[in-house]
Amino acid sequence: MRLARDLLLTLCFLSLMGLIALKLRQGETERLGGAFRVVDGDSLELGGRKLRLRSIDAPELSQTCLRAGAAWPCGVEARDALESLMTADGVVCSGGREDKYRRLLVECVAGREDVNAAMVRSGMALAFGGYRAEEGEAQQARRGVWAGEFERPSDWRKGHRHAMADEQEHGGSFLARFFDLP
């Protein structure tokens, strides 16, 4: 009887240690560097791994906005803005958890510049759970999407699911293909 009890206590202890180790591992922050590929205004890839800039939401690649009454490809421009930030030497992205699509949520730094904050400050992304001061600054200065009319990316996605599926299936937006953009 005593042997069974000791065995049960040992198994419980080992299980508890395993759960603690798993929980600690989930909280680890990964630091990533290298040649990031910019997918859109808030998404990256590195070595086939999908990354999402944390706390921001940029216009989708196919999304258009209005400026002075004329449509402009704000999604393409958001991607281009992120691409220019990500080409700096020594860009490092850090993150510790994934979103529901299994993308690592990251904050990126190029030199001393917070890339996530820079995207919001430029008006090419909206604050989503952080960066409210940067969004206020962009809105006040009427930068990026704040220079005209736009639909929040989250609302745009709800009404354009077919365009999103086309982008994923054919590797790029209709606008990018139409205007022969990369």
mmCIF file of N, CA and C in Angstrom, residues 41 58-67 71-81 123-125 144-145 149-151 156 175:
data_model
loop_
_atom_site.group_PDB
_atom_site.id
_atom_site.type_symbol
_atom_site.label_atom_id
_atom_site.label_comp_id
_atom_site.label_asym_id
_atom_site.label_seq_id
_atom_site.Cartn_x
_atom_site.Cartn_y
_atom_site.Cartn_z
ATOM 1 N N GLY A 41 0.874 45.384 -44.155
ATOM 2 C CA GLY A 41 1.226 46.450 -43.228
ATOM 3 C C GLY A 41 1.413 46.054 -41.783
ATOM 4 N N ALA A 58 -3.168 47.271 -39.522
ATOM 5 C CA ALA A 58 -2.948 48.069 -40.731
ATOM 6 C C ALA A 58 -3.998 47.725 -41.780
ATOM 7 N N PRO A 59 -4.255 48.652 -42.714
ATOM 8 C CA PRO A 59 -5.167 48.329 -43.808
ATOM 9 C C PRO A 59 -4.700 47.066 -44.552
ATOM 10 N N GLU A 60 -5.661 46.286 -44.991
ATOM 11 C CA GLU A 60 -5.352 45.073 -45.739
ATOM 12 C C GLU A 60 -4.804 45.430 -47.112
ATOM 13 N N LEU A 61 -4.035 44.535 -47.702
ATOM 14 C CA LEU A 61 -3.364 44.795 -48.963
ATOM 15 C C LEU A 61 -4.334 45.255 -50.052
ATOM 16 N N SER A 62 -5.514 44.689 -50.131
ATOM 17 C CA SER A 62 -6.503 45.054 -51.153
ATOM 18 C C SER A 62 -7.329 46.275 -50.772
ATOM 19 N N GLN A 63 -7.155 46.775 -49.571
ATOM 20 C CA GLN A 63 -8.007 47.850 -49.079
ATOM 21 C C GLN A 63 -7.642 49.183 -49.716
ATOM 22 N N THR A 64 -8.667 49.965 -50.063
ATOM 23 C CA THR A 64 -8.461 51.321 -50.545
ATOM 24 C C THR A 64 -9.090 52.287 -49.549
ATOM 25 N N CYS A 65 -8.582 53.505 -49.545
ATOM 26 C CA CYS A 65 -9.089 54.573 -48.693
ATOM 27 C C CYS A 65 -9.364 55.776 -49.593
ATOM 28 N N LEU A 66 -9.970 56.808 -49.050
ATOM 29 C CA LEU A 66 -10.232 58.030 -49.808
ATOM 30 C C LEU A 66 -9.382 59.164 -49.260
ATOM 31 N N ARG A 67 -8.816 59.920 -50.180
ATOM 32 C CA ARG A 67 -8.048 61.112 -49.814
ATOM 33 C C ARG A 67 -8.414 62.175 -50.845
ATOM 34 N N ALA A 71 -9.765 57.620 -54.531
ATOM 35 C CA ALA A 71 -9.311 56.364 -53.924
ATOM 36 C C ALA A 71 -7.790 56.263 -54.022
ATOM 37 N N TRP A 72 -7.187 55.720 -52.984
ATOM 38 C CA TRP A 72 -5.748 55.445 -53.012
ATOM 39 C C TRP A 72 -5.513 54.096 -52.329
ATOM 40 N N PRO A 73 -4.525 53.356 -52.781
ATOM 41 C CA PRO A 73 -4.286 51.999 -52.252
ATOM 42 C C PRO A 73 -3.597 52.021 -50.894
ATOM 43 N N CYS A 74 -4.361 52.349 -49.849
ATOM 44 C CA CYS A 74 -3.775 52.496 -48.514
ATOM 45 C C CYS A 74 -3.173 51.187 -48.006
ATOM 46 N N GLY A 75 -3.730 50.046 -48.403
ATOM 47 C CA GLY A 75 -3.172 48.757 -47.990
ATOM 48 C C GLY A 75 -1.786 48.529 -48.574
ATOM 49 N N VAL A 76 -1.626 48.868 -49.843
ATOM 50 C CA VAL A 76 -0.327 48.732 -50.500
ATOM 51 C C VAL A 76 0.667 49.710 -49.879
ATOM 52 N N GLU A 77 0.211 50.937 -49.611
ATOM 53 C CA GLU A 77 1.108 51.924 -49.001
ATOM 54 C C GLU A 77 1.500 51.548 -47.572
ATOM 55 N N ALA A 78 0.585 50.900 -46.854
ATOM 56 C CA ALA A 78 0.925 50.432 -45.500
ATOM 57 C C ALA A 78 2.021 49.375 -45.586
ATOM 58 N N ARG A 79 1.871 48.460 -46.536
ATOM 59 C CA ARG A 79 2.912 47.437 -46.725
ATOM 60 C C ARG A 79 4.245 48.088 -47.071
ATOM 61 N N ASP A 80 4.218 49.066 -47.981
ATOM 62 C CA ASP A 80 5.454 49.748 -48.383
ATOM 63 C C ASP A 80 6.094 50.490 -47.208
ATOM 64 N N ALA A 81 5.270 51.097 -46.357
ATOM 65 C CA ALA A 81 5.792 51.807 -45.182
ATOM 66 C C ALA A 81 6.497 50.829 -44.245
ATOM 67 N N GLY A 123 0.415 56.906 -39.376
ATOM 68 C CA GLY A 123 -0.966 56.820 -39.832
ATOM 69 C C GLY A 123 -1.207 55.652 -40.767
ATOM 70 N N MET A 124 -0.226 54.766 -40.899
ATOM 71 C CA MET A 124 -0.375 53.617 -41.794
ATOM 72 C C MET A 124 -0.852 52.372 -41.058
ATOM 73 N N ALA A 125 -1.106 52.493 -39.766
ATOM 74 C CA ALA A 125 -1.704 51.418 -38.968
ATOM 75 C C ALA A 125 -2.469 52.086 -37.828
ATOM 76 N N GLY A 144 -1.300 59.616 -43.057
ATOM 77 C CA GLY A 144 -1.740 58.300 -43.538
ATOM 78 C C GLY A 144 -3.239 58.243 -43.744
ATOM 79 N N VAL A 145 -3.873 57.218 -43.174
ATOM 80 C CA VAL A 145 -5.309 57.037 -43.357
ATOM 81 C C VAL A 145 -6.109 58.180 -42.744
ATOM 82 N N GLU A 149 -10.780 59.588 -45.645
ATOM 83 C CA GLU A 149 -11.781 58.658 -45.130
ATOM 84 C C GLU A 149 -11.272 57.232 -45.300
ATOM 85 N N PHE A 150 -11.575 56.395 -44.312
ATOM 86 C CA PHE A 150 -11.167 55.004 -44.377
ATOM 87 C C PHE A 150 -12.095 54.158 -43.532
ATOM 88 N N GLU A 151 -12.075 52.886 -43.823
ATOM 89 C CA GLU A 151 -12.812 51.923 -43.022
ATOM 90 C C GLU A 151 -11.788 51.200 -42.149
ATOM 91 N N TRP A 156 -13.355 46.363 -42.486
ATOM 92 C CA TRP A 156 -13.152 46.074 -43.903
ATOM 93 C C TRP A 156 -13.061 44.562 -44.137
ATOM 94 N N LEU A 175 -5.306 44.706 -56.551
ATOM 95 C CA LEU A 175 -4.686 46.005 -56.816
ATOM 96 C C LEU A 175 -3.206 45.857 -57.132
#
